CSV table of C-alpha atoms in Angstrom, one decimal:
chain,number,residue,atom,x,y,z
A,249,UNK,CA,112.0,112.1,102.3
A,250,UNK,CA,110.8,111.1,98.7
A,251,UNK,CA,111.9,113.6,96.1
A,252,UNK,CA,109.4,114.9,93.5
A,253,UNK,CA,109.7,112.8,90.4
A,254,UNK,CA,110.2,114.1,86.9
A,255,UNK,CA,107.4,113.5,84.4
A,256,UNK,CA,110.1,112.1,82.1
A,257,UNK,CA,110.9,109.2,84.4
A,258,UNK,CA,109.5,105.8,83.4
A,259,UNK,CA,108.5,102.8,85.5
A,260,UNK,CA,108.1,99.3,84.1
A,261,UNK,CA,105.8,97.1,86.2
A,262,UNK,CA,105.3,93.4,85.5
A,263,UNK,CA,102.0,91.8,86.5
A,264,UNK,CA,100.5,95.3,86.7
A,265,UNK,CA,97.0,94.3,85.6
A,266,UNK,CA,95.7,93.4,89.0
A,267,UNK,CA,96.5,93.1,92.7
A,268,UNK,CA,99.6,94.7,94.2
A,269,UNK,CA,101.0,95.4,90.7
A,270,UNK,CA,98.0,97.4,89.7
A,271,UNK,CA,98.1,99.4,92.9
A,272,UNK,CA,101.8,100.1,92.3
A,273,UNK,CA,101.0,101.5,88.9
A,274,UNK,CA,98.4,103.8,90.5
A,275,UNK,CA,101.0,105.0,93.0
A,276,UNK,CA,103.7,105.8,90.4
A,277,UNK,CA,101.2,107.3,88.0
A,278,UNK,CA,99.8,109.6,90.7
A,279,UNK,CA,103.2,111.0,91.2
A,280,UNK,CA,103.8,111.8,87.6
A,281,UNK,CA,105.7,108.8,86.3
A,282,UNK,CA,105.3,107.4,82.8
A,283,UNK,CA,104.3,103.7,82.8
A,284,UNK,CA,105.1,100.5,80.9
A,285,UNK,CA,102.7,97.9,82.2
A,286,UNK,CA,103.2,94.2,81.3
A,287,UNK,CA,100.6,91.5,82.0
A,288,UNK,CA,99.0,88.5,80.4
A,289,UNK,CA,95.3,89.7,80.4
A,290,UNK,CA,94.6,92.4,77.9
A,291,UNK,CA,91.3,93.3,79.4
A,292,UNK,CA,93.0,94.2,82.7
A,293,UNK,CA,95.6,96.2,80.9
A,294,UNK,CA,93.1,98.2,78.9
A,295,UNK,CA,91.0,98.8,82.0
A,296,UNK,CA,94.0,100.2,83.9
A,297,UNK,CA,95.1,102.3,80.9
A,298,UNK,CA,91.6,103.8,80.5
A,299,UNK,CA,91.4,104.5,84.3
A,300,UNK,CA,94.7,106.3,84.5
A,301,UNK,CA,94.3,108.2,81.2
A,302,UNK,CA,91.1,109.5,82.5
A,303,UNK,CA,92.9,110.8,85.6
A,304,UNK,CA,95.8,112.3,83.6
A,305,UNK,CA,95.1,112.5,79.9
A,306,UNK,CA,98.6,113.6,78.8
A,307,UNK,CA,100.6,111.1,80.8
A,308,UNK,CA,102.3,108.3,78.9
A,309,UNK,CA,101.1,104.8,79.6
A,310,UNK,CA,102.3,101.9,77.5
A,311,UNK,CA,100.6,98.5,77.9
A,312,UNK,CA,102.2,95.2,76.8
A,313,UNK,CA,100.4,91.9,76.7
A,314,UNK,CA,102.9,89.1,77.4
A,315,UNK,CA,103.0,85.7,79.0
A,316,UNK,CA,105.9,86.3,81.4
A,317,UNK,CA,106.2,82.6,82.0
A,318,UNK,CA,107.6,82.2,78.5
A,319,UNK,CA,111.3,81.4,78.7
A,320,UNK,CA,112.1,84.4,76.3
A,321,UNK,CA,109.8,86.8,78.1
A,322,UNK,CA,112.4,89.0,79.7
A,323,UNK,CA,114.4,89.3,76.4
A,324,UNK,CA,111.2,90.1,74.5
A,325,UNK,CA,110.2,93.0,76.9
A,326,UNK,CA,113.8,94.4,76.9
A,327,UNK,CA,113.9,94.3,73.1
A,328,UNK,CA,110.5,96.1,72.9
A,329,UNK,CA,111.8,98.9,75.2
A,330,UNK,CA,115.0,99.2,73.2
A,331,UNK,CA,113.0,99.4,69.9
A,332,UNK,CA,110.6,102.0,71.3
A,333,UNK,CA,113.5,103.9,72.9
A,334,UNK,CA,112.1,103.6,76.4
A,335,UNK,CA,114.6,104.1,79.1
A,336,UNK,CA,113.4,102.4,82.3
A,337,UNK,CA,114.3,104.3,85.4
A,338,UNK,CA,112.5,102.0,87.8
A,339,UNK,CA,112.0,98.3,87.3
A,340,UNK,CA,109.3,96.6,89.3
A,341,UNK,CA,109.4,92.8,89.2
A,342,UNK,CA,106.0,92.1,90.7
A,343,UNK,CA,104.6,89.2,88.6
A,344,UNK,CA,104.3,85.8,90.2
A,345,UNK,CA,102.0,83.2,91.7
A,346,UNK,CA,101.9,80.4,94.2
A,347,UNK,CA,100.7,76.8,94.4
A,348,UNK,CA,99.5,75.1,97.5
A,349,UNK,CA,99.6,71.3,98.1
A,350,UNK,CA,102.0,68.4,98.6
A,351,UNK,CA,104.9,68.9,96.2
A,352,UNK,CA,104.4,65.6,94.4
A,353,UNK,CA,100.7,66.2,93.9
A,354,UNK,CA,101.1,69.6,92.2
A,355,UNK,CA,100.4,69.9,88.5
A,356,UNK,CA,103.8,69.6,86.8
A,357,UNK,CA,103.1,72.1,84.0
A,358,UNK,CA,101.8,74.8,86.4
A,359,UNK,CA,104.7,74.2,88.8
A,360,UNK,CA,107.2,74.6,86.0
A,361,UNK,CA,105.4,77.8,84.9
A,362,UNK,CA,105.5,79.1,88.5
A,363,UNK,CA,109.3,78.5,88.8
A,364,UNK,CA,110.0,80.3,85.5
A,365,UNK,CA,107.8,83.2,86.4
A,366,UNK,CA,108.9,83.7,89.9
A,367,UNK,CA,112.7,83.0,89.4
A,368,UNK,CA,113.9,83.1,85.9
A,369,UNK,CA,111.9,86.0,84.5
A,370,UNK,CA,112.8,88.2,87.5
A,371,UNK,CA,116.5,87.3,87.3
A,372,UNK,CA,116.7,88.0,83.6
A,373,UNK,CA,114.8,91.3,83.9
A,374,UNK,CA,117.3,92.4,86.6
A,375,UNK,CA,120.2,91.4,84.3
A,376,UNK,CA,119.0,93.1,81.2
A,377,UNK,CA,117.6,96.3,82.6
A,378,UNK,CA,120.2,96.4,85.4
A,379,UNK,CA,123.0,96.6,82.8
A,380,UNK,CA,121.4,99.7,81.3
A,381,UNK,CA,121.1,101.2,84.7
A,382,UNK,CA,124.7,100.5,85.5
A,383,UNK,CA,125.7,102.2,82.3
A,384,UNK,CA,123.7,105.3,83.3
A,385,UNK,CA,124.8,104.9,86.9
A,386,UNK,CA,121.3,105.5,88.1
A,387,UNK,CA,118.1,103.5,88.6
A,388,UNK,CA,115.8,101.7,91.0
A,389,UNK,CA,114.7,98.0,91.1
A,390,UNK,CA,111.9,96.6,93.2
A,391,UNK,CA,111.6,92.9,93.5
A,392,UNK,CA,108.5,91.4,95.2
A,393,UNK,CA,109.2,88.4,97.4
A,394,UNK,CA,106.9,87.3,100.3
A,395,UNK,CA,106.9,86.7,104.0
A,396,UNK,CA,106.7,83.1,103.0
A,397,UNK,CA,110.3,83.4,102.1
A,398,UNK,CA,111.3,83.7,105.8
A,399,UNK,CA,111.1,80.0,106.4
A,400,UNK,CA,110.6,76.6,104.6
A,401,UNK,CA,106.9,75.7,104.6
A,402,UNK,CA,105.3,72.3,104.0
A,403,UNK,CA,102.5,72.4,101.4
A,404,UNK,CA,104.2,75.5,100.0
A,405,UNK,CA,107.6,74.0,99.4
A,406,UNK,CA,108.2,75.1,95.8
A,407,UNK,CA,106.5,78.5,96.1
A,408,UNK,CA,108.3,79.3,99.4
A,409,UNK,CA,111.5,78.2,97.7
A,410,UNK,CA,111.0,80.6,94.8
A,411,UNK,CA,110.4,83.5,97.1
A,412,UNK,CA,113.4,82.6,99.2
A,413,UNK,CA,115.4,82.8,96.0
A,414,UNK,CA,114.0,86.3,95.2
A,415,UNK,CA,114.9,87.5,98.7
A,416,UNK,CA,118.4,86.1,98.7
A,417,UNK,CA,119.1,87.2,95.1
A,418,UNK,CA,117.8,90.7,95.7
A,419,UNK,CA,119.9,91.3,98.8
A,420,UNK,CA,123.1,90.1,97.1
A,421,UNK,CA,122.3,92.0,93.9
A,422,UNK,CA,121.7,95.2,95.8
A,423,UNK,CA,125.2,95.0,97.2
A,424,UNK,CA,126.6,94.5,93.7
A,425,UNK,CA,124.7,97.5,92.3
A,426,UNK,CA,125.2,100.0,95.0
A,427,UNK,CA,128.6,101.2,93.8
A,428,UNK,CA,127.0,102.0,90.4
A,429,UNK,CA,124.3,104.2,91.9
A,430,UNK,CA,121.5,101.7,91.4
A,431,UNK,CA,119.2,101.0,94.4
A,432,UNK,CA,117.7,97.5,94.7
A,433,UNK,CA,114.8,96.9,97.1
A,434,UNK,CA,112.9,93.7,98.2
A,435,UNK,CA,109.2,93.9,99.2
A,436,UNK,CA,107.8,91.2,101.5
A,437,UNK,CA,104.0,91.2,101.4
A,438,UNK,CA,102.2,88.9,103.8
A,439,UNK,CA,98.8,87.5,103.0
A,440,UNK,CA,97.2,90.2,100.8
A,441,UNK,CA,93.6,90.7,99.6
A,442,UNK,CA,94.1,89.8,95.9
A,443,UNK,CA,93.3,86.9,93.6
A,444,UNK,CA,96.6,85.3,94.7
A,445,UNK,CA,95.0,83.1,97.4
A,446,UNK,CA,92.4,81.6,95.0
A,447,UNK,CA,95.0,81.1,92.3
A,448,UNK,CA,97.2,79.3,94.8
A,449,UNK,CA,94.2,77.0,95.8
A,450,UNK,CA,93.5,78.6,99.2
A,451,UNK,CA,89.8,78.9,99.2
A,452,UNK,CA,88.0,81.3,101.6
A,453,UNK,CA,85.8,79.6,104.1
A,454,UNK,CA,82.8,80.8,106.1
A,455,UNK,CA,83.5,78.4,108.9
A,456,UNK,CA,84.6,80.3,112.0
A,457,UNK,CA,88.2,79.5,113.0
A,458,UNK,CA,88.8,77.5,109.9
A,459,UNK,CA,92.2,77.8,108.2
A,460,UNK,CA,90.6,79.4,105.1
A,461,UNK,CA,88.7,81.9,107.2
A,462,UNK,CA,91.8,82.8,109.3
A,463,UNK,CA,94.1,83.3,106.3
A,464,UNK,CA,91.6,85.4,104.3
A,465,UNK,CA,90.6,87.3,107.4
A,466,UNK,CA,94.2,88.4,108.0
A,467,UNK,CA,94.7,89.6,104.5
A,468,UNK,CA,96.2,93.0,104.2
A,469,UNK,CA,94.8,95.6,101.7
A,470,UNK,CA,96.7,95.6,98.4
A,471,UNK,CA,96.8,99.4,98.3
A,472,UNK,CA,98.6,99.6,101.6
A,473,UNK,CA,101.2,97.0,100.5
A,474,UNK,CA,101.8,98.9,97.3
A,475,UNK,CA,102.2,102.2,99.1
A,476,UNK,CA,104.8,100.7,101.3
A,477,UNK,CA,106.7,99.3,98.3
A,478,UNK,CA,106.5,102.6,96.5
A,479,UNK,CA,107.9,104.6,99.4
A,480,UNK,CA,110.5,101.9,100.2
A,481,UNK,CA,112.0,101.7,96.7
A,482,UNK,CA,112.3,105.5,96.4
A,483,UNK,CA,113.8,105.8,99.8
A,484,UNK,CA,116.4,103.2,98.7
A,485,UNK,CA,115.5,100.7,101.4
A,486,UNK,CA,116.9,97.2,101.1
A,487,UNK,CA,114.0,95.4,102.7
A,488,UNK,CA,110.4,96.6,103.0
A,489,UNK,CA,108.0,94.5,105.2
A,490,UNK,CA,104.5,96.2,105.2
A,491,UNK,CA,102.3,95.8,108.3
A,492,UNK,CA,103.0,95.3,112.0
A,493,UNK,CA,102.1,91.6,112.0
A,494,UNK,CA,104.4,90.9,109.1
A,495,UNK,CA,107.3,92.7,110.8
A,496,UNK,CA,106.6,90.7,114.0
A,497,UNK,CA,106.6,87.6,111.9
A,498,UNK,CA,110.1,88.5,110.6
A,499,UNK,CA,111.5,88.9,114.0
A,500,UNK,CA,109.7,85.9,115.5
A,501,UNK,CA,111.2,83.4,113.1
A,502,UNK,CA,114.7,84.3,114.1
A,503,UNK,CA,113.9,82.9,117.6
A,504,UNK,CA,112.1,79.7,116.5
A,505,UNK,CA,113.9,76.8,114.8
A,506,UNK,CA,112.8,75.9,111.3
A,507,UNK,CA,112.2,72.4,112.4
A,508,UNK,CA,109.5,73.5,114.8
A,509,UNK,CA,107.9,75.8,112.3
A,510,UNK,CA,107.8,73.0,109.8
A,511,UNK,CA,106.0,70.7,112.2
A,512,UNK,CA,103.4,73.3,113.1
A,513,UNK,CA,102.7,74.4,109.6
A,514,UNK,CA,102.5,70.9,108.3
A,515,UNK,CA,99.8,70.1,110.9
A,516,UNK,CA,98.0,73.4,110.1
A,517,UNK,CA,97.9,72.8,106.4
A,518,UNK,CA,96.9,69.1,106.7
A,519,UNK,CA,93.9,70.4,108.8
A,520,UNK,CA,93.1,72.9,106.0
A,521,UNK,CA,93.3,70.2,103.3
A,522,UNK,CA,90.9,68.0,105.2
A,523,UNK,CA,88.3,70.7,105.9
A,524,UNK,CA,88.5,72.7,102.7
């Protein structure tokens, strides 16, 4: 059972301007939480702020425009919260993106940015805000991984690797923080109907049974993913896998060798690259 939150509780959400992050902001705001929303695109932040203030005019919403792929991003956000005397009760590390393609063919600058965003920023945010939570002996952290972290995937090598790190780190960090009364949860979305797929380079196709058509067609609604994450973190679950197909995926990969999965996915993605 989820307890009724205090209106003085504050949630910090990274990448809250769109997609799953925006839906998570809506979930927490609906239940009375104050928000600190960090994202790169100010138009999206202002749009979210206007939307939520219209729903609950007196509820506190702080928007922060920041490129979270900057190497000093986590320290900058933490310093901002300290200066504004904002105590973060729930930290949501949602920001991240993926790249599709052969590893050696990826744009080097974008790949570097992805690794910093997906790994370094998340790790440092946990370190900085986690220390404050440890001092208070209370708090919640939600890190967003992906079902892609379940196995190594050709054509997604770097991205899958970053999300495997998020998964492994979160499970280990959760054990460390448990004795201090801090709950750490990992959310594993599968394919979700957001801008993520286009950003990754996976274009929707109108061709029946094409790779692009199948992947986009299987995409889960972002609101449902966010609701699962919201419920999971407040229920102090270690792992949240939204959707039946994603949960079946999790159990399936325990019975199939990575070598076989790698061969199948390699052929699948080569077909996509030829027909895209």
